[in-house]
XYZ file of N, CA and C in Angstrom:
612
model
N -30.176 -19.113 24.832
C -30.674 -17.747 24.680
C -29.588 -16.724 25.008
N -28.875 -16.987 26.138
C -27.813 -16.062 26.520
C -26.676 -16.086 25.521
N -26.481 -17.241 24.894
C -25.418 -17.328 23.890
C -25.746 -16.438 22.696
N -27.005 -16.449 22.283
C -27.418 -15.616 21.150
C -27.288 -14.140 21.494
N -27.704 -13.779 22.715
C -27.597 -12.382 23.138
C -26.141 -11.945 23.193
N -25.279 -12.796 23.738
C -23.859 -12.455 23.823
C -23.233 -12.329 22.435
N -23.622 -13.233 21.529
C -23.086 -13.172 20.176
C -23.545 -11.904 19.448
N -24.819 -11.565 19.595
C -25.329 -10.340 18.966
C -24.667 -9.101 19.558
N -24.437 -9.112 20.863
C -23.770 -7.973 21.501
C -22.334 -7.840 21.001
N -21.657 -8.972 20.838
C -20.283 -8.934 20.338
C -20.230 -8.399 18.905
N -21.166 -8.839 18.070
C -21.206 -8.361 16.683
C -21.494 -6.864 16.637
N -22.436 -6.418 17.466
C -22.766 -4.993 17.499
C -21.591 -4.162 18.000
N -20.895 -4.657 19.015
C -19.731 -3.937 19.531
C -18.608 -3.890 18.498
N -18.373 -5.016 17.798
C -17.334 -5.040 16.770
C -17.666 -4.081 15.634
N -18.939 -4.035 15.229
C -19.340 -3.109 14.176
C -19.177 -1.663 14.621
N -19.478 -1.390 15.892
C -19.314 -0.027 16.409
C -17.848 0.382 16.424
N -16.983 -0.546 16.820
C -15.547 -0.240 16.844
C -15.021 -0.029 15.431
N -15.477 -0.860 14.492
C -15.007 -0.734 13.117
C -15.527 0.525 12.434
N -16.567 1.132 12.997
C -17.085 2.380 12.423
C -16.211 3.581 12.758
N -15.360 3.466 13.773
C -14.496 4.582 14.152
C -13.437 4.770 13.072
N -13.321 5.953 12.484
C -12.396 6.140 11.359
C -10.941 6.121 11.800
N -10.104 5.759 10.856
C -8.653 5.791 11.018
C -8.110 6.896 10.117
N -7.389 7.836 10.698
C -6.797 8.943 9.955
C -5.307 8.701 9.776
N -4.821 8.951 8.576
C -3.408 8.771 8.264
C -2.888 10.009 7.551
N -1.739 10.482 7.982
C -1.069 11.631 7.374
C 0.328 11.209 6.948
N 0.737 11.697 5.785
C 2.075 11.412 5.276
C 2.614 12.654 4.597
N 3.843 13.016 4.937
C 4.499 14.173 4.335
C 5.897 13.758 3.880
N 6.214 14.107 2.646
C 7.518 13.797 2.050
C 8.197 15.104 1.680
N 9.418 15.294 2.152
C 10.208 16.484 1.851
C 11.472 16.071 1.117
N 11.741 16.763 0.027
C 12.962 16.524 -0.742
C 13.680 17.862 -0.866
N 14.634 18.069 0.016
C 15.463 19.270 -0.010
C 16.900 18.829 0.256
N 17.586 18.454 -0.802
C 18.910 17.883 -0.634
C 18.814 16.408 -0.307
N 18.209 16.077 0.831
C 17.966 14.702 1.231
C 16.462 14.477 1.336
N 16.062 13.279 1.005
C 14.640 12.935 1.075
C 14.295 12.432 2.469
N 13.170 12.873 2.976
C 12.693 12.425 4.278
C 11.181 12.310 4.234
N 10.662 11.467 5.089
C 9.212 11.244 5.143
C 8.786 11.098 6.599
N 7.691 11.724 6.927
C 7.104 11.615 8.263
C 5.624 11.287 8.107
N 5.171 10.389 8.938
C 3.773 9.978 8.874
C 3.208 9.727 10.251
N 1.900 9.708 10.305
C 1.210 9.459 11.572
C -0.123 8.791 11.275
N -0.445 7.799 12.073
C -1.724 7.093 11.984
C -2.451 7.281 13.306
N -3.706 7.760 13.245
C -4.485 8.050 14.449
C -5.813 7.290 14.394
N -6.242 6.870 15.574
C -7.517 6.162 15.703
C -8.191 6.602 16.991
N -9.438 6.357 17.092
C -10.232 6.733 18.264
C -10.199 8.247 18.443
N -10.416 8.958 17.321
C -10.495 10.415 17.299
C -9.223 11.068 17.840
N -8.089 10.465 17.473
C -6.800 11.042 17.833
C -6.246 10.606 19.169
N -6.991 9.832 19.937
C -6.519 9.418 21.266
C -5.517 8.286 21.190
N -5.543 7.534 20.115
C -4.588 6.442 19.918
C -3.900 6.680 18.590
N -2.582 6.613 18.586
C -1.869 6.873 17.336
C -0.420 6.483 17.429
N 0.206 6.462 16.292
C 1.619 6.154 16.204
C 2.232 6.966 15.082
N 3.497 7.300 15.225
C 4.212 8.088 14.232
C 5.364 7.275 13.683
N 5.753 7.595 12.481
C 6.892 6.929 11.853
C 7.565 7.926 10.931
N 8.808 7.643 10.628
C 9.575 8.513 9.749
C 10.700 7.749 9.097
N 11.163 8.295 7.992
C 12.253 7.668 7.250
C 13.023 8.766 6.548
N 14.308 8.539 6.395
C 15.162 9.500 5.708
C 16.466 8.853 5.331
N 17.280 9.589 4.643
C 18.571 9.072 4.222
C 19.509 9.041 5.413
N 20.056 7.907 5.662
C 21.002 7.740 6.756
C 22.274 7.123 6.221
N 23.379 7.595 6.765
C 24.681 7.052 6.391
C 25.000 5.897 7.320
N 24.821 4.706 6.824
C 25.069 3.515 7.619
C 26.368 2.864 7.182
N 27.093 2.451 8.175
C 28.354 1.783 7.872
C 28.066 0.424 7.269
N 28.767 0.082 6.218
C 28.515 -1.221 5.596
C 28.876 -2.354 6.529
N 27.972 -3.252 6.690
C 28.201 -4.390 7.573
C 28.959 -5.485 6.841
N 29.861 -6.081 7.579
C 30.664 -7.152 7.000
C 29.875 -8.444 7.009
N 29.711 -9.005 5.846
C 28.975 -10.250 5.735
C 29.927 -11.425 5.918
N 29.519 -12.309 6.787
C 30.321 -13.497 7.016
C 30.091 -14.503 5.903
N 31.160 -15.140 5.463
C 30.986 -16.126 4.384
C 30.112 -17.275 4.845
N 29.147 -17.581 4.012
C 28.229 -18.668 4.341
C 28.815 -20.002 3.901
N 28.727 -20.922 4.802
C 29.209 -22.259 4.494
C 28.137 -23.029 3.752
N 28.550 -23.721 2.719
C 27.554 -24.513 1.983
C 26.971 -25.589 2.878
N 25.673 -25.532 3.056
C 25.013 -26.497 3.917
C 24.503 -27.694 3.142
N 24.020 -28.640 3.913
C 23.516 -29.864 3.285
C 22.081 -29.700 2.815
N 21.493 -28.514 3.089
C 20.094 -28.339 2.728
C 19.874 -27.675 1.392
N 20.882 -27.688 0.524
C 20.729 -27.051 -0.783
C 19.672 -27.749 -1.618
N 19.694 -29.059 -1.605
C 18.725 -29.800 -2.413
C 17.308 -29.561 -1.907
N 17.164 -29.484 -0.576
C 15.831 -29.236 -0.036
C 15.330 -27.852 -0.424
N 16.228 -26.843 -0.354
C 15.819 -25.501 -0.747
C 15.488 -25.434 -2.228
N 16.240 -26.176 -3.039
C 15.973 -26.173 -4.473
C 14.623 -26.803 -4.783
N 14.338 -27.932 -4.124
C 13.036 -28.576 -4.367
C 11.895 -27.711 -3.851
N 12.113 -27.017 -2.705
C 11.073 -26.117 -2.193
C 10.848 -24.956 -3.149
N 11.935 -24.449 -3.747
C 11.788 -23.368 -4.723
C 11.024 -23.818 -5.953
N 11.277 -25.038 -6.399
C 10.562 -25.570 -7.569
C 9.072 -25.712 -7.260
N 8.754 -26.197 -6.054
C 7.346 -26.338 -5.677
C 6.665 -24.973 -5.579
N 7.416 -23.981 -5.091
C 6.837 -22.638 -4.992
C 6.539 -22.068 -6.371
N 7.463 -22.290 -7.320
C 7.234 -21.806 -8.686
C 6.035 -22.498 -9.306
N 5.913 -23.795 -9.086
C 4.767 -24.532 -9.618
C 3.460 -24.030 -8.997
N 3.498 -23.727 -7.691
C 2.295 -23.234 -7.035
C 1.880 -21.870 -7.601
N 2.846 -20.972 -7.772
C 2.532 -19.653 -8.340
C 1.987 -19.803 -9.750
N 2.593 -20.705 -10.532
C 2.125 -20.936 -11.909
C 0.683 -21.444 -11.920
N 0.364 -22.364 -11.021
C -1.008 -22.884 -10.959
C -1.994 -21.824 -10.485
N -1.552 -20.976 -9.541
C -2.441 -19.921 -9.065
C -2.734 -18.907 -10.155
N -1.728 -18.610 -10.979
C -1.943 -17.651 -12.065
C -2.925 -18.176 -13.099
N -3.092 -19.499 -13.163
C -3.992 -20.089 -14.140
C -5.382 -20.393 -13.568
N -5.617 -19.964 -12.321
C -6.960 -20.116 -11.768
C -7.877 -19.104 -12.451
N -8.944 -19.588 -13.020
C -9.832 -18.725 -13.796
C -10.508 -17.680 -12.904
N -10.333 -16.436 -13.270
C -10.987 -15.338 -12.563
C -10.259 -14.811 -11.349
N -9.098 -15.409 -10.963
C -8.413 -14.969 -9.750
C -7.806 -13.579 -9.931
N -7.117 -13.349 -11.041
C -6.509 -12.043 -11.273
C -7.574 -10.942 -11.360
N -8.678 -11.261 -12.016
C -9.761 -10.283 -12.110
C -10.339 -9.975 -10.734
N -10.470 -10.995 -9.891
C -10.974 -10.776 -8.540
C -10.002 -9.933 -7.724
N -8.704 -10.140 -7.915
C -7.720 -9.348 -7.185
C -7.744 -7.895 -7.630
N -7.852 -7.666 -8.936
C -7.937 -6.288 -9.438
C -9.189 -5.604 -8.929
N -10.301 -6.344 -8.934
C -11.561 -5.783 -8.430
C -11.451 -5.477 -6.934
N -10.771 -6.349 -6.184
C -10.595 -6.124 -4.749
C -9.774 -4.860 -4.497
N -8.674 -4.689 -5.239
C -7.833 -3.500 -5.056
C -8.632 -2.232 -5.350
N -9.420 -2.267 -6.421
C -10.232 -1.105 -6.751
C -11.251 -0.777 -5.669
N -11.891 -1.802 -5.125
C -12.885 -1.565 -4.078
C -12.241 -1.077 -2.788
N -11.060 -1.600 -2.465
C -10.375 -1.136 -1.254
C -9.935 0.314 -1.386
N -9.433 0.673 -2.566
C -9.020 2.059 -2.780
C -10.204 3.013 -2.728
N -11.371 2.541 -3.186
C -12.553 3.403 -3.139
C -13.039 3.634 -1.715
N -12.593 2.816 -0.777
C -12.984 3.003 0.619
C -12.157 4.086 1.305
N -11.064 4.507 0.686
C -10.174 5.509 1.285
C -10.628 6.894 0.844
N -10.840 7.778 1.787
C -11.232 9.151 1.508
C -9.995 10.042 1.601
N -9.605 10.630 0.475
C -8.466 11.549 0.444
C -8.964 12.930 0.852
N -8.561 13.381 2.014
C -9.015 14.670 2.525
C -8.130 15.818 2.024
N -6.829 15.608 2.016
C -5.874 16.623 1.570
C -4.826 15.949 0.716
N -4.540 16.532 -0.440
C -3.473 16.058 -1.311
C -2.791 17.277 -1.923
N -1.549 17.451 -1.571
C -0.797 18.608 -2.044
C 0.563 18.154 -2.547
N 0.874 18.492 -3.781
C 2.145 18.125 -4.412
C 2.783 19.392 -4.960
N 4.004 19.667 -4.568
C 4.722 20.869 -5.007
C 6.193 20.510 -5.185
N 6.605 20.355 -6.444
C 7.977 19.966 -6.733
C 8.560 20.871 -7.808
N 9.878 21.009 -7.752
C 10.651 21.727 -8.759
C 11.697 20.781 -9.310
N 11.830 20.758 -10.625
C 12.693 19.793 -11.303
C 13.662 20.537 -12.212
N 14.919 20.128 -12.164
C 15.957 20.668 -13.043
C 16.635 19.493 -13.731
N 16.514 19.425 -15.055
C 17.085 18.320 -15.822
C 18.516 18.595 -16.272
N 19.094 19.705 -15.854
C 20.472 20.014 -16.221
C 20.572 20.958 -17.389
N 19.896 20.638 -18.470
C 19.871 21.489 -19.657
C 18.613 22.350 -19.606
N 18.747 23.698 -19.617
C 17.553 24.548 -19.543
C 16.555 24.277 -20.665
N 17.064 23.989 -21.883
C 16.150 23.736 -22.995
C 15.330 22.471 -22.753
N 16.000 21.408 -22.311
C 15.280 20.170 -22.011
C 14.308 20.362 -20.848
N 14.719 21.136 -19.861
C 13.852 21.371 -18.708
C 12.570 22.067 -19.122
N 12.697 23.112 -19.933
C 11.508 23.842 -20.376
C 10.662 22.985 -21.315
N 11.328 22.221 -22.188
C 10.595 21.429 -23.168
C 9.765 20.331 -22.506
N 10.331 19.672 -21.511
C 9.635 18.552 -20.887
C 8.756 18.990 -19.722
N 9.238 19.930 -18.920
C 8.484 20.333 -17.732
C 7.384 21.327 -18.056
N 7.476 22.010 -19.189
C 6.426 22.963 -19.533
C 5.060 22.316 -19.667
N 4.903 21.305 -20.529
C 3.585 20.647 -20.627
C 3.159 19.965 -19.334
N 4.126 19.375 -18.612
C 3.760 18.702 -17.369
C 3.287 19.694 -16.313
N 3.911 20.858 -16.258
C 3.471 21.865 -15.284
C 2.077 22.382 -15.611
N 1.778 22.530 -16.920
C 0.437 22.964 -17.306
C -0.604 21.887 -16.975
N -0.234 20.614 -17.186
C -1.153 19.526 -16.847
C -1.393 19.465 -15.340
N -0.337 19.686 -14.545
C -0.497 19.696 -13.094
C -1.373 20.864 -12.657
N -1.195 22.020 -13.295
C -2.032 23.164 -12.967
C -3.495 22.899 -13.304
N -3.749 22.272 -14.451
C -5.116 21.940 -14.844
C -5.734 20.926 -13.887
N -4.921 19.934 -13.466
C -5.431 18.946 -12.509
C -5.781 19.602 -11.181
N -5.000 20.603 -10.769
C -5.303 21.303 -9.531
C -6.560 22.140 -9.631
N -6.829 22.689 -10.821
C -8.030 23.497 -11.009
C -9.277 22.619 -11.057
N -9.164 21.451 -11.684
C -10.322 20.577 -11.880
C -10.567 19.622 -10.717
N -9.760 19.677 -9.678
C -9.927 18.776 -8.542
C -9.762 19.575 -7.249
N -10.209 19.019 -6.146
C -10.043 19.726 -4.865
C -8.633 19.645 -4.309
N -7.710 19.062 -5.046
C -6.349 18.894 -4.577
C -5.427 19.922 -5.237
N -4.217 20.009 -4.723
C -3.253 21.000 -5.202
C -2.063 20.272 -5.838
N -1.792 20.601 -7.098
C -0.666 20.033 -7.828
C 0.162 21.184 -8.412
N 1.460 21.106 -8.205
C 2.343 22.149 -8.734
C 3.668 21.489 -9.103
N 4.013 21.594 -10.364
C 5.270 21.051 -10.884
C 5.907 22.127 -11.750
N 7.014 22.654 -11.282
C 7.632 23.797 -11.929
C 9.049 23.468 -12.374
N 9.478 24.013 -13.506
C 10.884 23.862 -13.907
C 11.783 24.729 -13.042
N 12.988 24.240 -12.805
C 13.954 24.962 -11.980
C 15.298 24.973 -12.694
N 16.101 25.978 -12.373
C 17.407 26.121 -13.022
C 18.508 26.371 -11.993
N 18.324 25.794 -10.799
C 19.314 25.999 -9.738
C 20.267 24.831 -9.584
N 20.214 23.866 -10.504
C 21.134 22.739 -10.457
C 20.688 21.587 -9.588
N 19.565 21.725 -8.905
C 19.042 20.645 -8.057
C 18.060 19.827 -8.879
N 18.290 18.523 -8.944
C 17.461 17.670 -9.787
C 16.007 17.688 -9.349
N 15.755 17.508 -8.060
C 14.379 17.443 -7.551
C 14.326 18.063 -6.170
N 13.378 18.956 -5.970
C 13.194 19.586 -4.670
C 11.720 19.919 -4.512
N 11.238 19.821 -3.281
C 9.847 20.135 -3.016
C 9.288 19.266 -1.913
N 7.990 19.253 -1.814
C 7.332 18.468 -0.782
C 5.972 17.994 -1.279
N 5.492 16.966 -0.622
C 4.175 16.405 -0.920
C 3.520 16.008 0.396
N 2.219 16.154 0.451
C 1.477 15.858 1.674
C 0.139 15.229 1.314
N -0.234 14.232 2.082
C -1.521 13.567 1.879
C -2.125 13.257 3.239
N -3.421 13.488 3.351
C -4.191 13.150 4.542
C -5.393 12.325 4.105
N -5.532 11.165 4.682
C -6.576 10.229 4.268
C -7.335 9.729 5.483
N -8.562 9.282 5.230
C -9.409 8.719 6.286
C -10.033 7.428 5.785
N -10.116 6.470 6.674
C -10.655 5.155 6.325
C -11.496 4.633 7.474
N -12.678 4.145 7.140
C -13.512 3.443 8.121
C -13.317 1.942 7.910
N -12.748 1.242 8.892
C -12.471 -0.190 8.715
C -13.691 -1.018 8.345
N -14.876 -0.585 8.774
C -16.079 -1.358 8.457
C -16.330 -1.412 6.960
N -15.905 -0.383 6.227
C -16.111 -0.376 4.782
C -15.263 -1.418 4.062
N -14.227 -1.930 4.730
C -13.379 -2.942 4.111
C -13.977 -4.341 4.191
N -14.937 -4.517 5.082
C -15.462 -5.871 5.315
C -16.186 -6.430 4.087
N -17.136 -5.706 3.453
C -17.837 -6.299 2.300
C -16.921 -6.701 1.141
N -15.979 -5.836 0.680
C -15.118 -6.298 -0.423
C -14.208 -7.455 -0.038
N -13.735 -7.483 1.210
C -12.886 -8.597 1.635
C -13.670 -9.900 1.688
N -14.894 -9.849 2.215
C -15.715 -11.060 2.251
C -16.066 -11.531 0.844
N -16.366 -10.578 -0.047
C -16.679 -10.956 -1.427
C -15.487 -11.610 -2.109
N -14.280 -11.148 -1.782
C -13.089 -11.741 -2.393
C -12.786 -13.112 -1.797
N -12.874 -13.223 -0.486
C -12.517 -14.489 0.169
C -13.458 -15.611 -0.246
N -14.746 -15.324 -0.383
C -15.725 -16.367 -0.687
C -16.059 -16.456 -2.171
N -15.259 -15.818 -3.015
C -15.468 -15.966 -4.455
C -14.958 -17.329 -4.904
N -15.534 -17.934 -5.951
C -15.094 -19.269 -6.402
C -13.624 -19.314 -6.767
N -13.091 -18.275 -7.384
C -11.681 -18.297 -7.782
C -10.770 -18.319 -6.565
N -11.105 -17.559 -5.512
C -10.284 -17.558 -4.300
C -10.347 -18.903 -3.595
N -11.516 -19.515 -3.556
C -11.640 -20.830 -2.924
C -10.827 -21.874 -3.677
N -10.808 -21.795 -5.017
C -9.969 -22.713 -5.793
C -8.493 -22.491 -5.497
N -8.095 -21.223 -5.365
C -6.695 -20.919 -5.059
C -6.316 -21.443 -3.675
N -7.201 -21.280 -2.696
C -6.925 -21.802 -1.360
C -6.815 -23.321 -1.369
N -7.631 -23.974 -2.183
C -7.558 -25.432 -2.293
C -6.218 -25.866 -2.885
N -5.722 -25.121 -3.871
C -4.414 -25.431 -4.442
C -3.308 -25.254 -3.416
N -3.395 -24.203 -2.607
C -2.370 -23.967 -1.586
C -2.371 -25.086 -0.551
N -3.560 -25.506 -0.125
C -3.663 -26.577 0.869
C -3.108 -27.884 0.302
N -3.420 -28.181 -0.944
C -2.894 -29.403 -1.559
C -1.381 -29.372 -1.665
N -0.813 -28.215 -2.019
C 0.632 -28.128 -2.125
C 1.301 -28.300 -0.774
N 0.668 -27.832 0.298
C 1.227 -28.010 1.643
C 1.181 -29.465 2.065
N 0.131 -30.170 1.667
C 0.015 -31.576 2.054
C 1.013 -32.451 1.326
N 1.478 -32.000 0.162
C 2.439 -32.811 -0.605
C 3.813 -32.791 -0.003
N 4.112 -31.795 0.875
C 5.462 -31.688 1.464
C 5.691 -32.793 2.463
């Protein structure tokens, strides 16, 4: 009896934790050099982490010459088995369709709260810039009018190929990922693929 109560309490607690949304922000700036800053927050902002990336001038590292080892044949045979495994997985009936369906369902679980794109493009030749960027800028303007997001793509003539910034803020409830993941894992095509992987491991 206590085991059932403890198990039910654990399931209820896990579901409660998975209901807490995860917020993610990402901003990309392109002004001479490209840089990106992002932040992931959970537990209503009390737990989070930040990350960033940009162009860095790194000194080229000197690669030491690799000595030909005796394991070339083993690596070659392992590569052949890997190719055969991928080939067999691609021929599992319904696996690709299940993967596409899974990606679509996972993306539908993400709520885009803010999406703002503002870039200026210069193709070098003013005529080409106006000819190509004119329709694209009008399409971006129409997309911004017909959606709650902001899109702006403008032609530029200052000699800079690409400049501007983009920002996205998204929210995800981890509990919403559970049904599509379970449906994918326990689908017949996924089980067949897992059986193929297990068999290939046993052959080694």
